[in-house]
Amino acid sequence: MKFTRCCLYGLFTCVLSTTFALPTGFYYGNEQVDSRQIPENYPVDIHSFSSIFSTHLLFDHIDGTFSSLSKYISIHFQNLVQVSAHAFDMNDGFVIDVELLKGQLQGAVGSYIEDSLPNIWNARASVMDKANLSNYIEQVTLEHCTNSTQNTAVQSICIEDNATEIVSNIDQYIRNHLLRIISIIVQEDLPQLFETTQYHVNSILAHFSKYLNKQSITSTTSSTIVMYHSFENSEQLTSSLQSTIDFYHSSLENSTLEKYLLLARVD
């Protein structure tokens, strides 16, 4: 019995030490970086650093912000869908559930808008694509850590000492461009997108109305169901979208550059 308890205790201790072992590195893609083997100061390739950090910003910050803003715009468009229907005396006793029809139309409109917006974002946000973002990161970094040699290496300790200012400048760069892009999209792209959406919805409703007219006891030539509303208050929508940037765009203030510096280390 004593032997069994000892064995169980040893196994339990082994499991605990394995389960709660502190990490000594991290993964970037399939590459493992062991932070224990890194000196306090080391050369960093500025091109690699800016490329790696820009990739992180695009996938972990900017793409998510665009996705959230797209959903916001989608909901706004769905709320513009208003459906009216005349009373019908149907041969088969069919009753039009206007609210159900409205809900289905809103869902279709939402999906169409969210499918259409990525192309619009990509066209307008080229200033924040990987190449431009990498160039800006490199520019800001070199402003704080001037490289006096002809190679592309910058000392990591300099970047770490100036990390707060570097990250703040990059964050402001992203925010400023988001504000400008939103304004352009609302003013130039969304009105046309709304017209296209309205045309498609009303075309579907026209066929539905035609069917209802045929099935009704009392014939009518008036439009039975229609999507109506206009794309108004663009300034209000712009202001609303811009005010949500702080909510959707995760601040970079507390970001650490250590991981990206290690990955760009010059051996």
PDB file of C-alpha atoms in Angstrom, residues 91-244:
ATOM      1  CA  ASN A  91     -58.460  32.697 -53.343  1.00  0.00           C
ATOM      2  CA  ASP A  92     -56.595  30.148 -51.248  1.00  0.00           C
ATOM      3  CA  GLY A  93     -56.820  32.021 -47.972  1.00  0.00           C
ATOM      4  CA  PHE A  94     -53.100  32.844 -48.092  1.00  0.00           C
ATOM      5  CA  VAL A  95     -52.075  35.510 -45.600  1.00  0.00           C
ATOM      6  CA  ILE A  96     -49.006  37.679 -46.107  1.00  0.00           C
ATOM      7  CA  ASP A  97     -46.804  37.796 -43.008  1.00  0.00           C
ATOM      8  CA  VAL A  98     -45.198  41.158 -43.659  1.00  0.00           C
ATOM      9  CA  GLU A  99     -42.850  40.989 -40.667  1.00  0.00           C
ATOM     10  CA  LEU A 100     -41.589  37.559 -41.703  1.00  0.00           C
ATOM     11  CA  LEU A 101     -41.050  38.805 -45.243  1.00  0.00           C
ATOM     12  CA  LYS A 102     -39.251  41.858 -43.920  1.00  0.00           C
ATOM     13  CA  GLY A 103     -36.967  39.711 -41.762  1.00  0.00           C
ATOM     14  CA  GLN A 104     -36.056  37.485 -44.698  1.00  0.00           C
ATOM     15  CA  LEU A 105     -35.304  40.514 -46.864  1.00  0.00           C
ATOM     16  CA  GLN A 106     -33.161  42.064 -44.159  1.00  0.00           C
ATOM     17  CA  GLY A 107     -31.150  38.856 -43.852  1.00  0.00           C
ATOM     18  CA  ALA A 108     -30.593  38.740 -47.612  1.00  0.00           C
ATOM     19  CA  VAL A 109     -29.601  42.402 -47.686  1.00  0.00           C
ATOM     20  CA  GLY A 110     -27.190  41.907 -44.778  1.00  0.00           C
ATOM     21  CA  SER A 111     -25.457  38.998 -46.477  1.00  0.00           C
ATOM     22  CA  TYR A 112     -25.204  40.876 -49.774  1.00  0.00           C
ATOM     23  CA  ILE A 113     -23.692  43.958 -48.090  1.00  0.00           C
ATOM     24  CA  GLU A 114     -21.131  41.972 -46.090  1.00  0.00           C
ATOM     25  CA  ASP A 115     -20.131  40.071 -49.231  1.00  0.00           C
ATOM     26  CA  SER A 116     -19.712  43.326 -51.180  1.00  0.00           C
ATOM     27  CA  LEU A 117     -17.799  45.404 -48.647  1.00  0.00           C
ATOM     28  CA  PRO A 118     -14.440  43.519 -48.629  1.00  0.00           C
ATOM     29  CA  ASN A 119     -13.749  44.594 -52.208  1.00  0.00           C
ATOM     30  CA  ILE A 120     -14.590  48.181 -51.298  1.00  0.00           C
ATOM     31  CA  TRP A 121     -12.321  48.108 -48.256  1.00  0.00           C
ATOM     32  CA  ASN A 122      -9.472  46.626 -50.303  1.00  0.00           C
ATOM     33  CA  ALA A 123      -9.819  49.316 -52.958  1.00  0.00           C
ATOM     34  CA  ARG A 124      -9.890  52.193 -50.475  1.00  0.00           C
ATOM     35  CA  ALA A 125      -7.446  50.873 -47.893  1.00  0.00           C
ATOM     36  CA  SER A 126      -4.453  50.263 -50.149  1.00  0.00           C
ATOM     37  CA  VAL A 127      -2.563  52.848 -48.088  1.00  0.00           C
ATOM     38  CA  MET A 128      -2.684  50.300 -45.265  1.00  0.00           C
ATOM     39  CA  ASP A 129      -1.719  47.239 -47.250  1.00  0.00           C
ATOM     40  CA  LYS A 130       1.335  45.212 -46.222  1.00  0.00           C
ATOM     41  CA  ALA A 131       3.806  47.148 -48.380  1.00  0.00           C
ATOM     42  CA  ASN A 132       2.733  50.611 -47.227  1.00  0.00           C
ATOM     43  CA  LEU A 133       2.372  49.588 -43.609  1.00  0.00           C
ATOM     44  CA  SER A 134       5.822  47.974 -43.634  1.00  0.00           C
ATOM     45  CA  ASN A 135       7.345  51.097 -45.141  1.00  0.00           C
ATOM     46  CA  TYR A 136       5.758  53.286 -42.481  1.00  0.00           C
ATOM     47  CA  ILE A 137       6.893  51.011 -39.629  1.00  0.00           C
ATOM     48  CA  GLU A 138      10.406  51.070 -41.015  1.00  0.00           C
ATOM     49  CA  GLN A 139      10.334  54.849 -41.407  1.00  0.00           C
ATOM     50  CA  VAL A 140       9.111  55.477 -37.851  1.00  0.00           C
ATOM     51  CA  THR A 141      11.570  53.004 -36.372  1.00  0.00           C
ATOM     52  CA  LEU A 142      14.532  54.583 -38.144  1.00  0.00           C
ATOM     53  CA  GLU A 143      13.444  58.024 -36.980  1.00  0.00           C
ATOM     54  CA  HIS A 144      14.014  56.868 -33.411  1.00  0.00           C
ATOM     55  CA  CYS A 145      16.907  54.490 -34.080  1.00  0.00           C
ATOM     56  CA  THR A 146      19.110  55.909 -36.800  1.00  0.00           C
ATOM     57  CA  ASN A 147      21.268  53.360 -38.534  1.00  0.00           C
ATOM     58  CA  SER A 148      24.703  54.874 -39.094  1.00  0.00           C
ATOM     59  CA  THR A 149      25.995  51.902 -41.062  1.00  0.00           C
ATOM     60  CA  GLN A 150      25.202  50.776 -44.566  1.00  0.00           C
ATOM     61  CA  ASN A 151      23.513  47.535 -43.518  1.00  0.00           C
ATOM     62  CA  THR A 152      19.894  47.084 -42.460  1.00  0.00           C
ATOM     63  CA  ALA A 153      20.572  46.155 -38.823  1.00  0.00           C
ATOM     64  CA  VAL A 154      19.239  48.211 -35.900  1.00  0.00           C
ATOM     65  CA  GLN A 155      19.973  47.499 -32.254  1.00  0.00           C
ATOM     66  CA  SER A 156      17.070  45.871 -30.429  1.00  0.00           C
ATOM     67  CA  ILE A 157      17.662  47.814 -27.234  1.00  0.00           C
ATOM     68  CA  CYS A 158      17.084  51.084 -29.080  1.00  0.00           C
ATOM     69  CA  ILE A 159      13.750  49.882 -30.476  1.00  0.00           C
ATOM     70  CA  GLU A 160      12.695  48.584 -27.068  1.00  0.00           C
ATOM     71  CA  ASP A 161      13.615  51.883 -25.389  1.00  0.00           C
ATOM     72  CA  ASN A 162      11.529  53.783 -27.952  1.00  0.00           C
ATOM     73  CA  ALA A 163       8.750  51.199 -28.272  1.00  0.00           C
ATOM     74  CA  THR A 164       6.078  53.441 -26.725  1.00  0.00           C
ATOM     75  CA  GLU A 165       6.667  56.264 -29.220  1.00  0.00           C
ATOM     76  CA  ILE A 166       7.014  53.890 -32.187  1.00  0.00           C
ATOM     77  CA  VAL A 167       3.817  52.007 -31.390  1.00  0.00           C
ATOM     78  CA  SER A 168       1.924  55.245 -30.683  1.00  0.00           C
ATOM     79  CA  ASN A 169       2.895  56.667 -34.089  1.00  0.00           C
ATOM     80  CA  ILE A 170       1.846  53.470 -35.867  1.00  0.00           C
ATOM     81  CA  ASP A 171      -1.448  53.367 -33.984  1.00  0.00           C
ATOM     82  CA  GLN A 172      -2.189  56.982 -34.934  1.00  0.00           C
ATOM     83  CA  TYR A 173      -1.284  56.250 -38.549  1.00  0.00           C
ATOM     84  CA  ILE A 174      -3.847  53.430 -38.663  1.00  0.00           C
ATOM     85  CA  ARG A 175      -6.546  55.462 -36.905  1.00  0.00           C
ATOM     86  CA  ASN A 176      -6.119  58.500 -39.168  1.00  0.00           C
ATOM     87  CA  HIS A 177      -6.405  56.389 -42.289  1.00  0.00           C
ATOM     88  CA  LEU A 178      -9.434  54.541 -40.918  1.00  0.00           C
ATOM     89  CA  LEU A 179     -11.198  57.870 -40.352  1.00  0.00           C
ATOM     90  CA  ARG A 180     -10.422  59.045 -43.871  1.00  0.00           C
ATOM     91  CA  ILE A 181     -11.351  55.724 -45.513  1.00  0.00           C
ATOM     92  CA  ILE A 182     -14.693  55.585 -43.700  1.00  0.00           C
ATOM     93  CA  SER A 183     -15.580  59.081 -44.881  1.00  0.00           C
ATOM     94  CA  ILE A 184     -14.758  58.241 -48.503  1.00  0.00           C
ATOM     95  CA  ILE A 185     -16.673  54.952 -48.454  1.00  0.00           C
ATOM     96  CA  VAL A 186     -19.809  56.490 -46.952  1.00  0.00           C
ATOM     97  CA  GLN A 187     -19.772  59.430 -49.354  1.00  0.00           C
ATOM     98  CA  GLU A 188     -18.789  57.658 -52.575  1.00  0.00           C
ATOM     99  CA  ASP A 189     -19.362  53.899 -52.315  1.00  0.00           C
ATOM    100  CA  LEU A 190     -22.332  53.253 -50.048  1.00  0.00           C
ATOM    101  CA  PRO A 191     -24.923  55.314 -52.006  1.00  0.00           C
ATOM    102  CA  GLN A 192     -24.223  53.249 -55.119  1.00  0.00           C
ATOM    103  CA  LEU A 193     -24.237  50.035 -53.093  1.00  0.00           C
ATOM    104  CA  PHE A 194     -27.594  51.016 -51.617  1.00  0.00           C
ATOM    105  CA  GLU A 195     -29.071  51.677 -55.054  1.00  0.00           C
ATOM    106  CA  THR A 196     -27.877  48.300 -56.294  1.00  0.00           C
ATOM    107  CA  THR A 197     -29.281  46.571 -53.221  1.00  0.00           C
ATOM    108  CA  GLN A 198     -32.594  48.378 -53.539  1.00  0.00           C
ATOM    109  CA  TYR A 199     -32.851  47.434 -57.213  1.00  0.00           C
ATOM    110  CA  HIS A 200     -32.271  43.723 -56.530  1.00  0.00           C
ATOM    111  CA  VAL A 201     -34.735  43.630 -53.636  1.00  0.00           C
ATOM    112  CA  ASN A 202     -37.439  45.483 -55.515  1.00  0.00           C
ATOM    113  CA  SER A 203     -36.971  43.197 -58.534  1.00  0.00           C
ATOM    114  CA  ILE A 204     -37.661  40.182 -56.318  1.00  0.00           C
ATOM    115  CA  LEU A 205     -40.625  41.891 -54.722  1.00  0.00           C
ATOM    116  CA  ALA A 206     -42.021  42.842 -58.117  1.00  0.00           C
ATOM    117  CA  HIS A 207     -42.226  39.158 -59.086  1.00  0.00           C
ATOM    118  CA  PHE A 208     -43.814  38.328 -55.747  1.00  0.00           C
ATOM    119  CA  SER A 209     -46.337  41.129 -56.128  1.00  0.00           C
ATOM    120  CA  LYS A 210     -47.207  39.956 -59.614  1.00  0.00           C
ATOM    121  CA  TYR A 211     -47.966  36.493 -58.253  1.00  0.00           C
ATOM    122  CA  LEU A 212     -50.147  37.930 -55.510  1.00  0.00           C
ATOM    123  CA  ASN A 213     -52.062  40.032 -57.998  1.00  0.00           C
ATOM    124  CA  LYS A 214     -52.828  36.933 -60.045  1.00  0.00           C
ATOM    125  CA  GLN A 215     -53.998  35.011 -56.990  1.00  0.00           C
ATOM    126  CA  SER A 216     -56.134  37.749 -55.472  1.00  0.00           C
ATOM    127  CA  ILE A 217     -59.895  37.919 -55.972  1.00  0.00           C
ATOM    128  CA  THR A 218     -59.771  41.657 -56.442  1.00  0.00           C
ATOM    129  CA  SER A 219     -57.310  42.595 -59.121  1.00  0.00           C
ATOM    130  CA  THR A 220     -55.084  45.614 -58.677  1.00  0.00           C
ATOM    131  CA  THR A 221     -52.355  47.151 -60.750  1.00  0.00           C
ATOM    132  CA  SER A 222     -50.739  49.013 -57.854  1.00  0.00           C
ATOM    133  CA  SER A 223     -47.428  47.953 -56.400  1.00  0.00           C
ATOM    134  CA  THR A 224     -48.266  45.473 -53.698  1.00  0.00           C
ATOM    135  CA  ILE A 225     -44.974  45.241 -51.812  1.00  0.00           C
ATOM    136  CA  VAL A 226     -42.062  47.602 -52.058  1.00  0.00           C
ATOM    137  CA  MET A 227     -38.751  48.314 -50.376  1.00  0.00           C
ATOM    138  CA  TYR A 228     -38.733  51.991 -49.728  1.00  0.00           C
ATOM    139  CA  HIS A 229     -36.318  54.344 -48.066  1.00  0.00           C
ATOM    140  CA  SER A 230     -33.481  56.478 -49.296  1.00  0.00           C
ATOM    141  CA  PHE A 231     -29.846  56.513 -48.315  1.00  0.00           C
ATOM    142  CA  GLU A 232     -29.898  59.567 -46.096  1.00  0.00           C
ATOM    143  CA  ASN A 233     -27.902  61.141 -43.313  1.00  0.00           C
ATOM    144  CA  SER A 234     -24.532  60.096 -44.696  1.00  0.00           C
ATOM    145  CA  GLU A 235     -22.855  62.548 -42.340  1.00  0.00           C
ATOM    146  CA  GLN A 236     -24.539  60.894 -39.386  1.00  0.00           C
ATOM    147  CA  LEU A 237     -23.471  57.440 -40.569  1.00  0.00           C
ATOM    148  CA  THR A 238     -19.903  58.667 -41.080  1.00  0.00           C
ATOM    149  CA  SER A 239     -19.836  60.121 -37.586  1.00  0.00           C
ATOM    150  CA  SER A 240     -21.289  56.919 -36.105  1.00  0.00           C
ATOM    151  CA  LEU A 241     -18.750  54.709 -37.865  1.00  0.00           C
ATOM    152  CA  GLN A 242     -15.833  56.928 -36.945  1.00  0.00           C
ATOM    153  CA  SER A 243     -16.913  57.011 -33.314  1.00  0.00           C
ATOM    154  CA  THR A 244     -16.849  53.197 -33.195  1.00  0.00           C
TER     155      THR A 244
END
